Amino acid sequence: MKNFCLLLCLFLCINIASGAEKSDSTRVLFIGNSYTYYNDMPVTLQKLASSLPTAERLNIAFRKFTPGGCTLRKHAANKELLDAIAEGGWDYVVIQEQSSAPARHSSSVAAGTYPYAHLLDSLVMAANPAAHVIFYMTWGHKDGCQPEHDGYPLIDDYEGMQARLATSYLEMAYDNGAWCAPVGLAWRRVRQERPFVSLYTPDRSHPSRTGSYLAANVILSTILQKPYQSSYSDGLDPELCEYIQTVAQQTVLANLRVLNIAR
């Protein structure tokens, strides 16, 4: 019985539909790992969207496949995820790779990330031809890539890792005719403008609540593609929330062509 309960809890963490789905729901499928599920980021996105003025409000219903450390390669072999994609009806599919995989040497990314990004994108579009795939660009680790990466010193520091991640995620968007949500670029701006704002947890990799709030706003900006003002603060300082919403919107709206949104 104890093992059954543990398995049930794991299932609920990996595969969950959240929010009452209505006839007008915007359906979002999240494919990622802890960078997506930390601080319930999809719930933050949902609450941001539902707190918009009435004319702009979105009722987001989502499902997530986000086991810790999961790669796109593992996702592509997950029958439950493949069944969820095949059932159709998704408006947006947000895809996020393991945190350091897209920062590796180009040959490693070409072999270990791009084929699975393409496979997942192809499966989504085959079953959901009206959907928009969004590649969720993540951020560099606070002090540079944490896992060992002998022979590739370009990612030894934050700036190098962030630049490499940006290139990989943008290429995933370009290669698949998808969009890119530039969370990492907005993250970099906040680090530069407000270095005292804590975007990381103490492990110097995962997002703090503020970091997840930033990610949710960038994804919402990518979906809306227009200015907005949400009243939802997730318990954060209102002035900080206003700043983060502004950074997220400006990062997206000033770069629509680069993000493959406007072609």
Short mmCIF file of C-alpha atoms in Angstrom, two decimals:
data_model
loop_
_atom_site.label_atom_id
_atom_site.label_comp_id
_atom_site.label_asym_id
_atom_site.label_seq_id
_atom_site.Cartn_x
_atom_site.Cartn_y
_atom_site.Cartn_z
CA MET A 1 0.00 0.00 0.00
CA LYS A 2 2.82 2.37 0.87
CA ASN A 3 4.52 1.74 -2.48
CA PHE A 4 1.24 2.29 -4.28
CA CYS A 5 0.81 5.68 -2.60
CA LEU A 6 4.33 6.70 -3.55
CA LEU A 7 3.74 5.72 -7.17
CA LEU A 8 0.48 7.63 -7.20
CA CYS A 9 2.20 10.77 -5.87
CA LEU A 10 4.91 10.48 -8.50
CA PHE A 11 2.32 10.14 -11.24
CA LEU A 12 0.50 13.22 -10.05
CA CYS A 13 3.76 15.24 -10.06
CA ILE A 14 4.60 14.16 -13.60
CA ASN A 15 1.24 14.25 -15.32
CA ILE A 16 -1.41 16.63 -14.05
CA ALA A 17 -4.19 18.72 -15.48
CA SER A 18 -4.73 21.92 -13.55
CA GLY A 19 -7.59 24.39 -13.57
CA ALA A 20 -11.17 23.71 -14.51
CA GLU A 21 -11.22 23.27 -18.26
CA LYS A 22 -13.95 25.27 -19.98
CA SER A 23 -15.14 25.55 -23.52
CA ASP A 24 -13.04 28.69 -23.98
CA SER A 25 -9.91 27.34 -22.24
CA THR A 26 -6.49 27.95 -23.70
CA ARG A 27 -4.88 24.52 -23.41
CA VAL A 28 -1.15 24.41 -22.68
CA LEU A 29 1.04 21.30 -22.51
CA PHE A 30 4.34 21.66 -20.63
CA ILE A 31 7.24 19.33 -21.47
CA GLY A 32 10.25 19.91 -19.25
CA ASN A 33 11.67 19.24 -15.80
CA SER A 34 12.35 21.04 -12.52
CA TYR A 35 13.04 24.37 -14.25
CA THR A 36 9.36 24.25 -15.25
CA TYR A 37 7.78 22.75 -12.14
CA TYR A 38 9.71 24.70 -9.45
CA ASN A 39 7.43 27.08 -7.54
CA ASP A 40 4.47 25.80 -9.59
CA MET A 41 5.45 28.03 -12.50
CA PRO A 42 2.58 26.77 -14.73
CA VAL A 43 0.13 27.75 -11.96
CA THR A 44 1.76 31.21 -11.83
CA LEU A 45 1.24 31.53 -15.59
CA GLN A 46 -2.37 30.47 -15.15
CA LYS A 47 -2.99 33.05 -12.39
CA LEU A 48 -1.24 35.83 -14.30
CA ALA A 49 -3.46 35.16 -17.31
CA SER A 50 -6.65 34.98 -15.26
CA SER A 51 -5.81 38.28 -13.52
CA LEU A 52 -5.71 40.29 -16.75
CA PRO A 53 -8.43 42.83 -17.50
CA THR A 54 -11.62 41.15 -18.67
CA ALA A 55 -11.12 41.78 -22.38
CA GLU A 56 -7.65 40.21 -22.36
CA ARG A 57 -8.19 37.47 -19.77
CA LEU A 58 -7.21 33.90 -20.59
CA ASN A 59 -8.53 30.79 -18.90
CA ILE A 60 -5.48 28.53 -19.10
CA ALA A 61 -5.89 24.81 -18.54
CA PHE A 62 -2.62 22.94 -18.52
CA ARG A 63 -1.04 19.54 -18.26
CA LYS A 64 2.60 19.00 -17.40
CA PHE A 65 5.23 16.32 -17.87
CA THR A 66 8.12 17.62 -15.77
CA PRO A 67 10.12 14.92 -13.91
CA GLY A 68 13.33 16.29 -12.41
CA GLY A 69 16.34 16.34 -14.71
CA CYS A 70 14.41 14.91 -17.65
CA THR A 71 15.88 15.39 -21.13
CA LEU A 72 14.01 15.71 -24.40
CA ARG A 73 15.41 12.32 -25.34
CA LYS A 74 13.68 10.73 -22.34
CA HIS A 75 10.50 12.65 -23.00
CA ALA A 76 10.43 11.36 -26.57
CA ALA A 77 10.30 7.79 -25.20
CA ASN A 78 7.54 8.48 -22.64
CA LYS A 79 4.37 6.77 -23.84
CA GLU A 80 2.12 8.78 -21.53
CA LEU A 81 3.47 12.03 -22.96
CA LEU A 82 3.19 10.76 -26.54
CA ASP A 83 -0.41 9.76 -25.87
CA ALA A 84 -1.13 13.23 -24.44
CA ILE A 85 0.32 14.86 -27.55
CA ALA A 86 -1.65 12.54 -29.83
CA GLU A 87 -4.98 13.23 -28.12
CA GLY A 88 -4.85 16.69 -29.73
CA GLY A 89 -6.55 19.93 -28.82
CA TRP A 90 -3.46 21.73 -27.50
CA ASP A 91 -3.14 25.43 -28.24
CA TYR A 92 0.45 25.79 -27.00
CA VAL A 93 3.15 23.25 -26.21
CA VAL A 94 6.04 24.60 -24.13
CA ILE A 95 9.23 22.55 -24.46
CA GLN A 96 12.19 22.88 -22.08
CA GLU A 97 15.40 20.82 -22.24
CA GLN A 98 17.57 19.76 -19.29
CA SER A 99 19.44 22.80 -17.93
CA SER A 100 22.95 22.17 -19.26
CA ALA A 101 22.32 19.94 -22.31
CA PRO A 102 21.80 22.82 -24.81
CA ALA A 103 24.89 24.62 -23.45
CA ARG A 104 27.29 21.88 -24.51
CA HIS A 105 29.58 21.77 -27.52
CA SER A 106 27.70 22.13 -30.81
CA SER A 107 28.35 18.50 -31.77
CA SER A 108 26.84 17.32 -28.48
CA VAL A 109 23.77 19.53 -28.89
CA ALA A 110 23.36 18.43 -32.50
CA ALA A 111 23.39 14.77 -31.48
CA GLY A 112 21.65 14.85 -28.11
CA THR A 113 19.12 17.69 -28.22
CA TYR A 114 18.15 18.86 -31.70
CA PRO A 115 16.85 15.48 -33.01
CA TYR A 116 14.52 15.08 -30.03
CA ALA A 117 13.36 18.69 -30.19
CA HIS A 118 12.47 18.05 -33.83
CA LEU A 119 10.76 14.75 -33.06
CA LEU A 120 8.59 16.26 -30.33
CA ASP A 121 7.75 19.27 -32.49
CA SER A 122 6.80 17.00 -35.40
CA LEU A 123 4.55 14.86 -33.20
CA VAL A 124 2.85 17.95 -31.78
CA MET A 125 2.16 19.44 -35.19
CA ALA A 126 0.93 16.16 -36.65
CA ALA A 127 -1.75 15.84 -33.97
CA ASN A 128 -2.29 19.55 -33.30
CA PRO A 129 -1.83 21.44 -36.60
CA ALA A 130 -3.14 24.69 -35.12
CA ALA A 131 -0.86 24.56 -32.07
CA HIS A 132 2.13 26.79 -31.42
CA VAL A 133 5.27 25.10 -30.11
CA ILE A 134 7.26 27.36 -27.77
CA PHE A 135 10.85 26.48 -26.89
CA TYR A 136 11.44 27.75 -23.36
CA MET A 137 14.96 29.22 -23.31
CA THR A 138 16.41 28.70 -19.85
CA TRP A 139 19.14 30.62 -17.99
CA GLY A 140 22.78 30.00 -17.25
CA HIS A 141 23.75 28.63 -13.87
CA LYS A 142 24.76 31.45 -11.54
CA ASP A 143 28.52 30.81 -11.74
CA GLY A 144 28.73 28.89 -15.01
CA CYS A 145 27.86 25.33 -15.95
CA GLN A 146 27.85 23.14 -12.86
CA PRO A 147 28.30 19.65 -14.37
CA GLU A 148 31.78 18.80 -15.58
CA HIS A 149 32.39 19.74 -19.20
CA ASP A 150 36.06 19.14 -19.96
CA GLY A 151 37.19 20.68 -23.21
CA TYR A 152 34.49 23.34 -23.46
CA PRO A 153 35.55 26.34 -21.32
CA LEU A 154 33.15 28.69 -23.13
CA ILE A 155 30.50 27.86 -20.52
CA ASP A 156 32.73 28.14 -17.46
CA ASP A 157 31.00 31.39 -16.48
CA TYR A 158 27.43 32.63 -16.50
CA GLU A 159 27.74 34.87 -19.56
CA GLY A 160 29.25 32.13 -21.69
CA MET A 161 26.67 29.59 -20.64
CA GLN A 162 23.80 32.02 -21.22
CA ALA A 163 25.05 32.89 -24.70
CA ARG A 164 25.34 29.21 -25.63
CA LEU A 165 21.86 28.42 -24.32
CA ALA A 166 20.39 31.33 -26.27
CA THR A 167 21.92 30.10 -29.51
CA SER A 168 20.71 26.54 -29.02
CA TYR A 169 17.15 27.48 -28.14
CA LEU A 170 16.85 29.97 -30.98
CA GLU A 171 18.14 27.35 -33.40
CA MET A 172 15.55 24.88 -32.11
CA ALA A 173 12.88 27.47 -32.86
CA TYR A 174 14.28 28.27 -36.31
CA ASP A 175 14.80 24.64 -37.31
CA ASN A 176 11.24 23.70 -36.42
CA GLY A 177 9.28 26.81 -37.38
CA ALA A 178 8.45 27.29 -33.70
CA TRP A 179 8.57 30.23 -31.28
CA CYS A 180 11.11 30.89 -28.56
CA ALA A 181 10.26 32.24 -25.10
CA PRO A 182 13.44 34.14 -24.15
CA VAL A 183 13.42 33.56 -20.40
CA GLY A 184 17.22 33.42 -20.34
CA LEU A 185 17.55 36.81 -22.06
CA ALA A 186 15.15 38.46 -19.61
CA TRP A 187 17.00 36.76 -16.76
CA ARG A 188 20.27 38.24 -18.00
CA ARG A 189 18.76 41.75 -18.08
CA VAL A 190 17.49 41.46 -14.50
CA ARG A 191 20.93 40.24 -13.36
CA GLN A 192 22.53 43.26 -15.02
CA GLU A 193 20.01 45.91 -13.89
CA ARG A 194 19.16 44.59 -10.44
CA PRO A 195 21.95 42.28 -9.27
CA PHE A 196 20.50 42.36 -5.76
CA VAL A 197 17.36 40.53 -6.92
CA SER A 198 17.64 36.83 -6.11
CA LEU A 199 16.59 34.82 -9.16
CA TYR A 200 18.22 31.57 -7.97
CA THR A 201 17.69 29.18 -5.09
CA PRO A 202 20.77 28.48 -2.92
CA ASP A 203 21.85 25.69 -5.30
CA ARG A 204 22.72 28.50 -7.80
CA SER A 205 20.84 26.74 -10.57
CA HIS A 206 17.10 26.40 -9.93
CA PRO A 207 14.76 29.39 -9.96
CA SER A 208 13.66 31.20 -6.84
CA ARG A 209 10.01 32.26 -6.67
CA THR A 210 11.07 35.51 -8.34
CA GLY A 211 12.85 33.57 -11.08
CA SER A 212 9.76 31.46 -11.74
CA TYR A 213 7.60 34.59 -11.78
CA LEU A 214 9.91 36.01 -14.44
CA ALA A 215 9.69 32.79 -16.48
CA ALA A 216 5.89 32.77 -16.31
CA ASN A 217 5.72 36.38 -17.49
CA VAL A 218 8.03 35.75 -20.43
CA ILE A 219 5.93 32.78 -21.51
CA LEU A 220 2.73 34.82 -21.14
CA SER A 221 4.31 37.63 -23.17
CA THR A 222 5.23 35.11 -25.87
CA ILE A 223 1.64 33.90 -26.01
CA LEU A 224 -0.03 37.34 -25.92
CA GLN A 225 2.51 39.30 -28.01
CA LYS A 226 1.14 42.60 -26.74
CA PRO A 227 1.52 44.74 -23.61
CA TYR A 228 -0.43 43.70 -20.54
CA GLN A 229 -0.67 44.39 -16.83
CA SER A 230 -1.59 41.55 -14.49
CA SER A 231 -2.57 42.12 -10.87
CA TYR A 232 -1.19 38.76 -9.73
CA SER A 233 1.99 39.11 -7.64
CA ASP A 234 2.49 35.61 -6.19
CA GLY A 235 3.25 37.26 -2.86
CA LEU A 236 6.18 39.26 -4.23
CA ASP A 237 6.78 42.98 -3.82
CA PRO A 238 4.38 44.86 -6.16
CA GLU A 239 7.08 47.18 -7.50
CA LEU A 240 9.30 44.19 -8.29
CA CYS A 241 6.41 42.48 -10.05
CA GLU A 242 5.76 45.54 -12.17
CA TYR A 243 9.44 45.65 -13.12
CA ILE A 244 9.52 41.95 -13.98
CA GLN A 245 6.38 42.21 -16.11
CA THR A 246 7.95 45.14 -17.97
CA VAL A 247 11.25 43.31 -18.58
CA ALA A 248 9.42 40.21 -19.81
CA GLN A 249 7.25 42.16 -22.24
CA GLN A 250 10.07 44.29 -23.57
CA THR A 251 12.33 41.28 -24.08
CA VAL A 252 9.66 39.57 -26.18
CA LEU A 253 8.11 42.50 -28.02
CA ALA A 254 11.43 44.05 -29.05
CA ASN A 255 12.64 40.76 -30.52
CA LEU A 256 9.70 39.17 -32.30
CA ARG A 257 11.69 38.41 -35.44
CA VAL A 258 14.68 37.04 -33.53
CA LEU A 259 12.32 34.81 -31.55
CA ASN A 260 10.79 33.52 -34.81
CA ILE A 261 7.39 34.90 -33.85
CA ALA A 262 7.21 37.51 -36.63
CA ARG A 263 8.60 36.20 -39.91
#
